[in-house]
Amino acid sequence: SQQGEEDPQALSIQEGENATMNCSYKTSINNLQWYRQNSGRGLVHLILIRSNEREKHSGRLRVTLDTSKKSSSLLITASRAADTASYFCATINTNAGKSTFGDGTTLTVKP
Amino acid sequence: DVKVTQSSRYLVKRTGEKVFLECVQDMDHENMFWYRQDPGLGLRLIYFSYDVKMKEKGDIPEGYSVSREKKERFSLILESASTNQTSMYLCASRPGGQGGHEQFFGPGTRLTVL
């Protein structure tokens, strides 16, 4: 299976609820990044967590990284309809400069 | 503001045509990337470049070539377009180094090959 796999593939919640998305990867990484993509658009960087960090916050976003389990999670608190988008994790391989993206989680936040 | 622009948002070409997709970034980034995005397959790296005139194959380079004659411009070329190259193409750039920086994406080009 692919490096940087997100789980679940699709998530539908009500406005105000929290949304949690998970990402698993296979190889050693320098860091892990989360991106957001609105329908039919390019990706926008949300947050980067380095391999020596365990948790990072940015506004309503909270990212965790567990290198022993090769997994990361993205939590969006108090979701809004405007958070509706696809979310991707990207891993940066230790030995290469390129990123590997997963298939993404499609989040729908209903007003 | 970092800006990555792509020459077209939508493009329709015929099988066998030579297709050029252009990408320009204005932040003096060393690294540039071309991805294609397909439903259920996520983003897949086609080619990347870490310097002028340098290029590296990504995960799916077959049927594509690239050109980086100037630092700010990275072109993706489909030598003979085929229907299985119908996809969304995304260009990105990133500063130099081992990858400790975010990638900045263009808006994408949706290519249809008939």
mmCIF file with all atom_site columns, C-alpha atoms in Angstrom:
data_model
loop_
_atom_site.group_PDB
_atom_site.id
_atom_site.type_symbol
_atom_site.label_atom_id
_atom_site.label_alt_id
_atom_site.label_comp_id
_atom_site.label_asym_id
_atom_site.label_entity_id
_atom_site.label_seq_id
_atom_site.pdbx_PDB_ins_code
_atom_site.Cartn_x
_atom_site.Cartn_y
_atom_site.Cartn_z
_atom_site.occupancy
_atom_site.B_iso_or_equiv
_atom_site.pdbx_formal_charge
_atom_site.auth_seq_id
_atom_site.auth_comp_id
_atom_site.auth_asym_id
_atom_site.auth_atom_id
_atom_site.pdbx_PDB_model_num
ATOM 1   C CA . SER A 1 1   ? 0.000   0.000  0.000   1.00 0.00 ? 1   SER A CA 1
ATOM 2   C CA . GLN A 1 2   ? 0.979   3.612  -0.417  1.00 0.00 ? 2   GLN A CA 1
ATOM 3   C CA . GLN A 1 3   ? 3.218   5.733  1.790   1.00 0.00 ? 3   GLN A CA 1
ATOM 4   C CA . GLY A 1 4   ? 1.167   8.414  3.508   1.00 0.00 ? 4   GLY A CA 1
ATOM 5   C CA . GLU A 1 5   ? -2.256  6.805  3.641   1.00 0.00 ? 5   GLU A CA 1
ATOM 6   C CA . GLU A 1 6   ? -5.094  8.767  5.169   1.00 0.00 ? 6   GLU A CA 1
ATOM 7   C CA . ASP A 1 7   ? -7.947  7.302  7.101   1.00 0.00 ? 7   ASP A CA 1
ATOM 8   C CA . PRO A 1 8   ? -10.911 7.600  6.805   1.00 0.00 ? 8   PRO A CA 1
ATOM 9   C CA . GLN A 1 9   ? -11.360 8.225  3.090   1.00 0.00 ? 9   GLN A CA 1
ATOM 10  C CA . ALA A 1 10  ? -14.449 10.315 3.760   1.00 0.00 ? 10  ALA A CA 1
ATOM 11  C CA . LEU A 1 11  ? -15.825 11.992 6.860   1.00 0.00 ? 11  LEU A CA 1
ATOM 12  C CA . SER A 1 12  ? -19.111 13.847 7.288   1.00 0.00 ? 12  SER A CA 1
ATOM 13  C CA . ILE A 1 13  ? -19.856 15.841 10.439  1.00 0.00 ? 13  ILE A CA 1
ATOM 14  C CA . GLN A 1 14  ? -22.029 18.670 11.722  1.00 0.00 ? 14  GLN A CA 1
ATOM 15  C CA . GLU A 1 15  ? -20.726 22.174 12.181  1.00 0.00 ? 15  GLU A CA 1
ATOM 16  C CA . GLY A 1 16  ? -19.223 22.598 15.631  1.00 0.00 ? 16  GLY A CA 1
ATOM 17  C CA . GLU A 1 17  ? -18.068 18.992 15.932  1.00 0.00 ? 17  GLU A CA 1
ATOM 18  C CA . ASN A 1 18  ? -14.432 17.943 15.890  1.00 0.00 ? 18  ASN A CA 1
ATOM 19  C CA . ALA A 1 19  ? -12.930 16.113 12.922  1.00 0.00 ? 19  ALA A CA 1
ATOM 20  C CA . THR A 1 20  ? -10.047 13.669 13.240  1.00 0.00 ? 20  THR A CA 1
ATOM 21  C CA . MET A 1 21  ? -8.087  12.299 10.313  1.00 0.00 ? 21  MET A CA 1
ATOM 22  C CA . ASN A 1 22  ? -5.250  9.813  10.472  1.00 0.00 ? 22  ASN A CA 1
ATOM 23  C CA . CYS A 1 23  ? -2.224  9.171  8.329   1.00 0.00 ? 23  CYS A CA 1
ATOM 24  C CA . SER A 1 24  ? 0.082   6.151  8.282   1.00 0.00 ? 24  SER A CA 1
ATOM 25  C CA . TYR A 1 25  ? 3.412   5.881  6.532   1.00 0.00 ? 25  TYR A CA 1
ATOM 26  C CA . LYS A 1 26  ? 6.118   3.292  5.997   1.00 0.00 ? 26  LYS A CA 1
ATOM 27  C CA . THR A 1 27  ? 9.629   4.749  5.767   1.00 0.00 ? 27  THR A CA 1
ATOM 28  C CA . SER A 1 28  ? 11.779  7.014  7.929   1.00 0.00 ? 28  SER A CA 1
ATOM 29  C CA . ILE A 1 29  ? 10.840  10.652 7.587   1.00 0.00 ? 29  ILE A CA 1
ATOM 30  C CA . ASN A 1 30  ? 12.329  14.084 8.231   1.00 0.00 ? 30  ASN A CA 1
ATOM 31  C CA . ASN A 1 31  ? 8.969   15.634 8.794   1.00 0.00 ? 31  ASN A CA 1
ATOM 32  C CA . LEU A 1 32  ? 5.309   15.234 7.989   1.00 0.00 ? 32  LEU A CA 1
ATOM 33  C CA . GLN A 1 33  ? 3.034   17.887 6.557   1.00 0.00 ? 33  GLN A CA 1
ATOM 34  C CA . TRP A 1 34  ? -0.704  18.298 6.239   1.00 0.00 ? 34  TRP A CA 1
ATOM 35  C CA . TYR A 1 35  ? -2.298  20.039 3.289   1.00 0.00 ? 35  TYR A CA 1
ATOM 36  C CA . ARG A 1 36  ? -5.803  21.089 2.410   1.00 0.00 ? 36  ARG A CA 1
ATOM 37  C CA . GLN A 1 37  ? -7.369  21.127 -1.042  1.00 0.00 ? 37  GLN A CA 1
ATOM 38  C CA . ASN A 1 38  ? -10.605 22.833 -1.940  1.00 0.00 ? 38  ASN A CA 1
ATOM 39  C CA . SER A 1 39  ? -12.498 21.225 -4.795  1.00 0.00 ? 39  SER A CA 1
ATOM 40  C CA . GLY A 1 40  ? -10.686 21.613 -8.111  1.00 0.00 ? 40  GLY A CA 1
ATOM 41  C CA . ARG A 1 41  ? -7.867  23.702 -6.652  1.00 0.00 ? 41  ARG A CA 1
ATOM 42  C CA . GLY A 1 42  ? -4.233  23.337 -5.695  1.00 0.00 ? 42  GLY A CA 1
ATOM 43  C CA . LEU A 1 43  ? -3.105  22.248 -2.254  1.00 0.00 ? 43  LEU A CA 1
ATOM 44  C CA . VAL A 1 44  ? -2.470  24.665 0.568   1.00 0.00 ? 44  VAL A CA 1
ATOM 45  C CA . HIS A 1 45  ? -0.030  23.894 3.361   1.00 0.00 ? 45  HIS A CA 1
ATOM 46  C CA . LEU A 1 46  ? -1.572  23.722 6.837   1.00 0.00 ? 46  LEU A CA 1
ATOM 47  C CA . ILE A 1 47  ? 1.061   22.556 9.263   1.00 0.00 ? 47  ILE A CA 1
ATOM 48  C CA . LEU A 1 48  ? 4.427   20.801 9.448   1.00 0.00 ? 48  LEU A CA 1
ATOM 49  C CA . ILE A 1 49  ? 5.577   18.568 12.277  1.00 0.00 ? 49  ILE A CA 1
ATOM 50  C CA . ARG A 1 50  ? 9.194   17.465 12.519  1.00 0.00 ? 50  ARG A CA 1
ATOM 51  C CA . SER A 1 51  ? 10.218  13.922 13.324  1.00 0.00 ? 51  SER A CA 1
ATOM 52  C CA . ASN A 1 52  ? 11.439  14.947 16.793  1.00 0.00 ? 52  ASN A CA 1
ATOM 53  C CA . GLU A 1 53  ? 8.125   16.604 17.695  1.00 0.00 ? 53  GLU A CA 1
ATOM 54  C CA . ARG A 1 54  ? 5.104   14.810 19.133  1.00 0.00 ? 54  ARG A CA 1
ATOM 55  C CA . GLU A 1 55  ? 2.409   17.436 18.936  1.00 0.00 ? 55  GLU A CA 1
ATOM 56  C CA . LYS A 1 56  ? 1.861   20.786 17.292  1.00 0.00 ? 56  LYS A CA 1
ATOM 57  C CA . HIS A 1 57  ? -0.955  23.329 17.338  1.00 0.00 ? 57  HIS A CA 1
ATOM 58  C CA . SER A 1 58  ? -2.019  26.010 14.917  1.00 0.00 ? 58  SER A CA 1
ATOM 59  C CA . GLY A 1 59  ? -5.305  27.762 15.602  1.00 0.00 ? 59  GLY A CA 1
ATOM 60  C CA . ARG A 1 60  ? -8.040  25.103 15.506  1.00 0.00 ? 60  ARG A CA 1
ATOM 61  C CA . LEU A 1 61  ? -5.610  22.497 14.180  1.00 0.00 ? 61  LEU A CA 1
ATOM 62  C CA . ARG A 1 62  ? -3.804  19.972 16.312  1.00 0.00 ? 62  ARG A CA 1
ATOM 63  C CA . VAL A 1 63  ? -1.351  17.508 14.790  1.00 0.00 ? 63  VAL A CA 1
ATOM 64  C CA . THR A 1 64  ? 0.256   14.567 16.530  1.00 0.00 ? 64  THR A CA 1
ATOM 65  C CA . LEU A 1 65  ? 3.086   12.372 15.335  1.00 0.00 ? 65  LEU A CA 1
ATOM 66  C CA . ASP A 1 66  ? 3.999   8.930  16.624  1.00 0.00 ? 66  ASP A CA 1
ATOM 67  C CA . THR A 1 67  ? 7.184   7.816  14.865  1.00 0.00 ? 67  THR A CA 1
ATOM 68  C CA . SER A 1 68  ? 7.154   4.437  16.620  1.00 0.00 ? 68  SER A CA 1
ATOM 69  C CA . LYS A 1 69  ? 3.799   3.661  15.032  1.00 0.00 ? 69  LYS A CA 1
ATOM 70  C CA . LYS A 1 70  ? 4.577   5.628  11.871  1.00 0.00 ? 70  LYS A CA 1
ATOM 71  C CA . SER A 1 71  ? 1.340   7.520  12.174  1.00 0.00 ? 71  SER A CA 1
ATOM 72  C CA . SER A 1 72  ? 0.010   11.060 12.475  1.00 0.00 ? 72  SER A CA 1
ATOM 73  C CA . SER A 1 73  ? -3.373  12.564 13.187  1.00 0.00 ? 73  SER A CA 1
ATOM 74  C CA . LEU A 1 74  ? -4.941  15.894 12.301  1.00 0.00 ? 74  LEU A CA 1
ATOM 75  C CA . LEU A 1 75  ? -7.658  17.216 14.575  1.00 0.00 ? 75  LEU A CA 1
ATOM 76  C CA . ILE A 1 76  ? -9.832  20.144 13.513  1.00 0.00 ? 76  ILE A CA 1
ATOM 77  C CA . THR A 1 77  ? -11.779 21.478 16.470  1.00 0.00 ? 77  THR A CA 1
ATOM 78  C CA . ALA A 1 78  ? -15.103 23.317 16.314  1.00 0.00 ? 78  ALA A CA 1
ATOM 79  C CA . SER A 1 79  ? -15.445 22.646 12.615  1.00 0.00 ? 79  SER A CA 1
ATOM 80  C CA . ARG A 1 80  ? -17.074 25.097 10.226  1.00 0.00 ? 80  ARG A CA 1
ATOM 81  C CA . ALA A 1 81  ? -18.764 24.617 6.861   1.00 0.00 ? 81  ALA A CA 1
ATOM 82  C CA . ALA A 1 82  ? -15.748 26.384 5.322   1.00 0.00 ? 82  ALA A CA 1
ATOM 83  C CA . ASP A 1 83  ? -13.525 23.500 6.499   1.00 0.00 ? 83  ASP A CA 1
ATOM 84  C CA . THR A 1 84  ? -15.152 21.306 3.862   1.00 0.00 ? 84  THR A CA 1
ATOM 85  C CA . ALA A 1 85  ? -12.232 20.147 1.717   1.00 0.00 ? 85  ALA A CA 1
ATOM 86  C CA . SER A 1 86  ? -9.869  17.248 1.134   1.00 0.00 ? 86  SER A CA 1
ATOM 87  C CA . TYR A 1 87  ? -6.964  16.848 3.527   1.00 0.00 ? 87  TYR A CA 1
ATOM 88  C CA . PHE A 1 88  ? -3.683  15.186 2.633   1.00 0.00 ? 88  PHE A CA 1
ATOM 89  C CA . CYS A 1 89  ? -0.645  14.184 4.612   1.00 0.00 ? 89  CYS A CA 1
ATOM 90  C CA . ALA A 1 90  ? 2.756   14.299 2.957   1.00 0.00 ? 90  ALA A CA 1
ATOM 91  C CA . THR A 1 91  ? 5.868   12.603 4.204   1.00 0.00 ? 91  THR A CA 1
ATOM 92  C CA . ILE A 1 92  ? 9.360   13.796 3.394   1.00 0.00 ? 92  ILE A CA 1
ATOM 93  C CA . ASN A 1 93  ? 11.686  10.847 3.034   1.00 0.00 ? 93  ASN A CA 1
ATOM 94  C CA . THR A 1 94  ? 14.894  11.018 5.060   1.00 0.00 ? 94  THR A CA 1
ATOM 95  C CA . ASN A 1 95  ? 17.071  10.139 2.091   1.00 0.00 ? 95  ASN A CA 1
ATOM 96  C CA . ALA A 1 96  ? 15.346  12.049 -0.663  1.00 0.00 ? 96  ALA A CA 1
ATOM 97  C CA . GLY A 1 97  ? 14.058  15.543 -1.110  1.00 0.00 ? 97  GLY A CA 1
ATOM 98  C CA . LYS A 1 98  ? 10.718  14.538 -2.491  1.00 0.00 ? 98  LYS A CA 1
ATOM 99  C CA . SER A 1 99  ? 7.376   14.255 -0.746  1.00 0.00 ? 99  SER A CA 1
ATOM 100 C CA . THR A 1 100 ? 4.927   11.389 -0.894  1.00 0.00 ? 100 THR A CA 1
ATOM 101 C CA . PHE A 1 101 ? 1.246   12.195 -0.623  1.00 0.00 ? 101 PHE A CA 1
ATOM 102 C CA . GLY A 1 102 ? -1.588  9.936  0.384   1.00 0.00 ? 102 GLY A CA 1
ATOM 103 C CA . ASP A 1 103 ? -5.024  9.655  -1.206  1.00 0.00 ? 103 ASP A CA 1
ATOM 104 C CA . GLY A 1 104 ? -6.549  12.152 1.174   1.00 0.00 ? 104 GLY A CA 1
ATOM 105 C CA . THR A 1 105 ? -9.573  12.369 3.453   1.00 0.00 ? 105 THR A CA 1
ATOM 106 C CA . THR A 1 106 ? -12.609 14.189 2.106   1.00 0.00 ? 106 THR A CA 1
ATOM 107 C CA . LEU A 1 107 ? -14.232 16.147 4.923   1.00 0.00 ? 107 LEU A CA 1
ATOM 108 C CA . THR A 1 108 ? -17.775 17.469 4.642   1.00 0.00 ? 108 THR A CA 1
ATOM 109 C CA . VAL A 1 109 ? -18.989 19.808 7.366   1.00 0.00 ? 109 VAL A CA 1
ATOM 110 C CA . LYS A 1 110 ? -22.745 20.297 7.272   1.00 0.00 ? 110 LYS A CA 1
ATOM 111 C CA . PRO A 1 111 ? -24.121 23.647 8.429   1.00 0.00 ? 111 PRO A CA 1
ATOM 112 C CA . ASP B 2 1   ? 3.213   36.185 -1.175  1.00 0.00 ? 1   ASP B CA 1
ATOM 113 C CA . VAL B 2 2   ? 4.542   33.118 -2.891  1.00 0.00 ? 2   VAL B CA 1
ATOM 114 C CA . LYS B 2 3   ? 2.883   32.590 -6.165  1.00 0.00 ? 3   LYS B CA 1
ATOM 115 C CA . VAL B 2 4   ? 2.923   29.535 -8.385  1.00 0.00 ? 4   VAL B CA 1
ATOM 116 C CA . THR B 2 5   ? 1.070   29.945 -11.644 1.00 0.00 ? 5   THR B CA 1
ATOM 117 C CA . GLN B 2 6   ? 0.179   27.403 -14.281 1.00 0.00 ? 6   GLN B CA 1
ATOM 118 C CA . SER B 2 7   ? -0.409  28.345 -17.885 1.00 0.00 ? 7   SER B CA 1
ATOM 119 C CA . SER B 2 8   ? -3.930  26.943 -18.199 1.00 0.00 ? 8   SER B CA 1
ATOM 120 C CA . ARG B 2 9   ? -6.735  25.922 -15.836 1.00 0.00 ? 9   ARG B CA 1
ATOM 121 C CA . TYR B 2 10  ? -8.411  23.714 -18.422 1.00 0.00 ? 10  TYR B CA 1
ATOM 122 C CA . LEU B 2 11  ? -6.956  22.138 -21.541 1.00 0.00 ? 11  LEU B CA 1
ATOM 123 C CA . VAL B 2 12  ? -8.433  19.798 -24.138 1.00 0.00 ? 12  VAL B CA 1
ATOM 124 C CA . LYS B 2 13  ? -6.107  18.002 -26.540 1.00 0.00 ? 13  LYS B CA 1
ATOM 125 C CA . ARG B 2 14  ? -6.339  15.166 -29.029 1.00 0.00 ? 14  ARG B CA 1
ATOM 126 C CA . THR B 2 15  ? -4.562  11.823 -28.832 1.00 0.00 ? 15  THR B CA 1
ATOM 127 C CA . GLY B 2 16  ? -1.068  12.057 -30.297 1.00 0.00 ? 16  GLY B CA 1
ATOM 128 C CA . GLU B 2 17  ? -0.681  15.804 -29.812 1.00 0.00 ? 17  GLU B CA 1
ATOM 129 C CA . LYS B 2 18  ? 2.375   17.234 -28.085 1.00 0.00 ? 18  LYS B CA 1
ATOM 130 C CA . VAL B 2 19  ? 1.288   19.069 -24.960 1.00 0.00 ? 19  VAL B CA 1
ATOM 131 C CA . PHE B 2 20  ? 3.187   21.647 -22.936 1.00 0.00 ? 20  PHE B CA 1
ATOM 132 C CA . LEU B 2 21  ? 2.183   22.530 -19.390 1.00 0.00 ? 21  LEU B CA 1
ATOM 133 C CA . GLU B 2 22  ? 4.000   25.535 -17.991 1.00 0.00 ? 22  GLU B CA 1
ATOM 134 C CA . CYS B 2 23  ? 4.628   26.421 -14.376 1.00 0.00 ? 23  CYS B CA 1
ATOM 135 C CA . VAL B 2 24  ? 6.188   29.608 -13.048 1.00 0.00 ? 24  VAL B CA 1
ATOM 136 C CA . GLN B 2 25  ? 7.094   30.512 -9.472  1.00 0.00 ? 25  GLN B CA 1
ATOM 137 C CA . ASP B 2 26  ? 8.175   33.924 -8.239  1.00 0.00 ? 26  ASP B CA 1
ATOM 138 C CA . MET B 2 27  ? 9.969   33.094 -4.981  1.00 0.00 ? 27  MET B CA 1
ATOM 139 C CA . ASP B 2 28  ? 13.367  31.967 -6.261  1.00 0.00 ? 28  ASP B CA 1
ATOM 140 C CA . HIS B 2 29  ? 12.744  28.394 -5.095  1.00 0.00 ? 29  HIS B CA 1
ATOM 141 C CA . GLU B 2 30  ? 15.313  25.785 -6.035  1.00 0.00 ? 30  GLU B CA 1
ATOM 142 C CA . ASN B 2 31  ? 12.929  22.822 -6.105  1.00 0.00 ? 31  ASN B CA 1
ATOM 143 C CA . MET B 2 32  ? 10.001  22.382 -8.440  1.00 0.00 ? 32  MET B CA 1
ATOM 144 C CA . PHE B 2 33  ? 7.645   19.446 -8.861  1.00 0.00 ? 33  PHE B CA 1
ATOM 145 C CA . TRP B 2 34  ? 5.017   18.083 -11.220 1.00 0.00 ? 34  TRP B CA 1
ATOM 146 C CA . TYR B 2 35  ? 2.265   15.828 -9.876  1.00 0.00 ? 35  TYR B CA 1
ATOM 147 C CA . ARG B 2 36  ? -0.817  14.318 -11.359 1.00 0.00 ? 36  ARG B CA 1
ATOM 148 C CA . GLN B 2 37  ? -3.915  13.752 -9.279  1.00 0.00 ? 37  GLN B CA 1
ATOM 149 C CA . ASP B 2 38  ? -6.494  11.089 -10.029 1.00 0.00 ? 38  ASP B CA 1
ATOM 150 C CA . PRO B 2 39  ? -9.486  9.932  -7.982  1.00 0.00 ? 39  PRO B CA 1
ATOM 151 C CA . GLY B 2 40  ? -8.532  7.140  -5.617  1.00 0.00 ? 40  GLY B CA 1
ATOM 152 C CA . LEU B 2 41  ? -4.824  7.473  -6.416  1.00 0.00 ? 41  LEU B CA 1
ATOM 153 C CA . GLY B 2 42  ? -3.962  10.701 -4.658  1.00 0.00 ? 42  GLY B CA 1
ATOM 154 C CA . LEU B 2 43  ? -1.058  12.801 -5.869  1.00 0.00 ? 43  LEU B CA 1
ATOM 155 C CA . ARG B 2 44  ? 1.660   11.011 -7.754  1.00 0.00 ? 44  ARG B CA 1
ATOM 156 C CA . LEU B 2 45  ? 5.012   12.591 -8.509  1.00 0.00 ? 45  LEU B CA 1
ATOM 157 C CA . ILE B 2 46  ? 5.937   12.673 -12.188 1.00 0.00 ? 46  ILE B CA 1
ATOM 158 C CA . TYR B 2 47  ? 9.217   14.609 -12.192 1.00 0.00 ? 47  TYR B CA 1
ATOM 159 C CA . PHE B 2 48  ? 11.015  17.070 -10.004 1.00 0.00 ? 48  PHE B CA 1
ATOM 160 C CA . SER B 2 49  ? 13.922  19.440 -10.366 1.00 0.00 ? 49  SER B CA 1
ATOM 161 C CA . TYR B 2 50  ? 16.258  20.753 -7.679  1.00 0.00 ? 50  TYR B CA 1
ATOM 162 C CA . ASP B 2 51  ? 18.146  23.206 -9.884  1.00 0.00 ? 51  ASP B CA 1
ATOM 163 C CA . VAL B 2 52  ? 18.252  24.725 -13.321 1.00 0.00 ? 52  VAL B CA 1
ATOM 164 C CA . LYS B 2 53  ? 18.761  22.079 -16.022 1.00 0.00 ? 53  LYS B CA 1
ATOM 165 C CA . MET B 2 54  ? 18.533  19.328 -13.389 1.00 0.00 ? 54  MET B CA 1
ATOM 166 C CA . LYS B 2 55  ? 15.706  16.823 -13.333 1.00 0.00 ? 55  LYS B CA 1
ATOM 167 C CA . GLU B 2 56  ? 14.842  13.659 -11.480 1.00 0.00 ? 56  GLU B CA 1
ATOM 168 C CA . LYS B 2 57  ? 12.230  11.037 -12.256 1.00 0.00 ? 57  LYS B CA 1
ATOM 169 C CA . GLY B 2 58  ? 9.410   10.692 -9.828  1.00 0.00 ? 58  GLY B CA 1
ATOM 170 C CA . ASP B 2 59  ? 7.167   7.700  -9.405  1.00 0.00 ? 59  ASP B CA 1
ATOM 171 C CA . ILE B 2 60  ? 5.408   7.796  -12.783 1.00 0.00 ? 60  ILE B CA 1
ATOM 172 C CA . PRO B 2 61  ? 7.664   9.463  -15.396 1.00 0.00 ? 61  PRO B CA 1
ATOM 173 C CA . GLU B 2 62  ? 6.648   7.293  -18.347 1.00 0.00 ? 62  GLU B CA 1
ATOM 174 C CA . GLY B 2 63  ? 5.131   9.275  -21.193 1.00 0.00 ? 63  GLY B CA 1
ATOM 175 C CA . TYR B 2 64  ? 6.373   12.601 -19.790 1.00 0.00 ? 64  TYR B CA 1
ATOM 176 C CA . SER B 2 65  ? 9.448   14.767 -20.010 1.00 0.00 ? 65  SER B CA 1
ATOM 177 C CA . VAL B 2 66  ? 10.367  18.059 -18.352 1.00 0.00 ? 66  VAL B CA 1
ATOM 178 C CA . SER B 2 67  ? 12.449  21.119 -18.995 1.00 0.00 ? 67  SER B CA 1
ATOM 179 C CA . ARG B 2 68  ? 13.987  23.597 -16.551 1.00 0.00 ? 68  ARG B CA 1
ATOM 180 C CA . GLU B 2 69  ? 15.941  26.190 -18.493 1.00 0.00 ? 69  GLU B CA 1
ATOM 181 C CA . LYS B 2 70  ? 15.313  28.979 -15.985 1.00 0.00 ? 70  LYS B CA 1
ATOM 182 C CA . LYS B 2 71  ? 15.005  28.780 -12.233 1.00 0.00 ? 71  LYS B CA 1
ATOM 183 C CA . GLU B 2 72  ? 11.481  30.137 -12.136 1.00 0.00 ? 72  GLU B CA 1
ATOM 184 C CA . ARG B 2 73  ? 10.009  27.947 -14.879 1.00 0.00 ? 73  ARG B CA 1
ATOM 185 C CA . PHE B 2 74  ? 9.379   24.210 -14.968 1.00 0.00 ? 74  PHE B CA 1
ATOM 186 C CA . SER B 2 75  ? 7.650   22.729 -17.996 1.00 0.00 ? 75  SER B CA 1
ATOM 187 C CA . LEU B 2 76  ? 5.962   19.365 -18.297 1.00 0.00 ? 76  LEU B CA 1
ATOM 188 C CA . ILE B 2 77  ? 5.808   17.878 -21.771 1.00 0.00 ? 77  ILE B CA 1
ATOM 189 C CA . LEU B 2 78  ? 3.580   15.113 -23.012 1.00 0.00 ? 78  LEU B CA 1
ATOM 190 C CA . GLU B 2 79  ? 5.361   14.009 -26.180 1.00 0.00 ? 79  GLU B CA 1
ATOM 191 C CA . SER B 2 80  ? 2.337   12.191 -27.600 1.00 0.00 ? 80  SER B CA 1
ATOM 192 C CA . ALA B 2 81  ? -0.754  12.633 -25.468 1.00 0.00 ? 81  ALA B CA 1
ATOM 193 C CA . SER B 2 82  ? -2.861  9.581  -24.710 1.00 0.00 ? 82  SER B CA 1
ATOM 194 C CA . THR B 2 83  ? -6.300  9.249  -23.133 1.00 0.00 ? 83  THR B CA 1
ATOM 195 C CA . ASN B 2 84  ? -4.819  7.762  -19.943 1.00 0.00 ? 84  ASN B CA 1
ATOM 196 C CA . GLN B 2 85  ? -3.032  11.063 -19.388 1.00 0.00 ? 85  GLN B CA 1
ATOM 197 C CA . THR B 2 86  ? -6.363  12.782 -18.795 1.00 0.00 ? 86  THR B CA 1
ATOM 198 C CA . SER B 2 87  ? -5.893  14.091 -15.281 1.00 0.00 ? 87  SER B CA 1
ATOM 199 C CA . MET B 2 88  ? -5.403  17.079 -13.000 1.00 0.00 ? 88  MET B CA 1
ATOM 200 C CA . TYR B 2 89  ? -1.789  18.273 -13.139 1.00 0.00 ? 89  TYR B CA 1
ATOM 201 C CA . LEU B 2 90  ? -0.372  20.166 -10.197 1.00 0.00 ? 90  LEU B CA 1
ATOM 202 C CA . CYS B 2 91  ? 2.890   22.067 -10.090 1.00 0.00 ? 91  CYS B CA 1
ATOM 203 C CA . ALA B 2 92  ? 4.624   22.938 -6.830  1.00 0.00 ? 92  ALA B CA 1
ATOM 204 C CA . SER B 2 93  ? 7.770   24.673 -5.671  1.00 0.00 ? 93  SER B CA 1
ATOM 205 C CA . ARG B 2 94  ? 9.789   24.606 -2.479  1.00 0.00 ? 94  ARG B CA 1
ATOM 206 C CA . PRO B 2 95  ? 12.964  26.237 -1.176  1.00 0.00 ? 95  PRO B CA 1
ATOM 207 C CA . GLY B 2 96  ? 16.199  24.249 -1.268  1.00 0.00 ? 96  GLY B CA 1
ATOM 208 C CA . GLY B 2 97  ? 17.302  21.834 1.440   1.00 0.00 ? 97  GLY B CA 1
ATOM 209 C CA . GLN B 2 98  ? 16.336  18.352 2.550   1.00 0.00 ? 98  GLN B CA 1
ATOM 210 C CA . GLY B 2 99  ? 12.628  18.986 2.609   1.00 0.00 ? 99  GLY B CA 1
ATOM 211 C CA . GLY B 2 100 ? 12.039  20.881 5.806   1.00 0.00 ? 100 GLY B CA 1
ATOM 212 C CA . HIS B 2 101 ? 9.816   23.372 4.056   1.00 0.00 ? 101 HIS B CA 1
ATOM 213 C CA . GLU B 2 102 ? 6.295   23.453 2.767   1.00 0.00 ? 102 GLU B CA 1
ATOM 214 C CA . GLN B 2 103 ? 5.490   23.085 -0.895  1.00 0.00 ? 103 GLN B CA 1
ATOM 215 C CA . PHE B 2 104 ? 3.583   25.851 -2.639  1.00 0.00 ? 104 PHE B CA 1
ATOM 216 C CA . PHE B 2 105 ? 1.119   24.626 -5.226  1.00 0.00 ? 105 PHE B CA 1
ATOM 217 C CA . GLY B 2 106 ? -0.288  26.159 -8.351  1.00 0.00 ? 106 GLY B CA 1
ATOM 218 C CA . PRO B 2 107 ? -4.051  26.059 -9.029  1.00 0.00 ? 107 PRO B CA 1
ATOM 219 C CA . GLY B 2 108 ? -3.777  23.004 -11.270 1.00 0.00 ? 108 GLY B CA 1
ATOM 220 C CA . THR B 2 109 ? -4.421  22.265 -14.928 1.00 0.00 ? 109 THR B CA 1
ATOM 221 C CA . ARG B 2 110 ? -7.238  19.894 -15.762 1.00 0.00 ? 110 ARG B CA 1
ATOM 222 C CA . LEU B 2 111 ? -6.172  18.170 -18.967 1.00 0.00 ? 111 LEU B CA 1
ATOM 223 C CA . THR B 2 112 ? -8.570  16.153 -21.068 1.00 0.00 ? 112 THR B CA 1
ATOM 224 C CA . VAL B 2 113 ? -7.175  14.042 -23.904 1.00 0.00 ? 113 VAL B CA 1
ATOM 225 C CA . LEU B 2 114 ? -9.781  12.970 -26.440 1.00 0.00 ? 114 LEU B CA 1
#
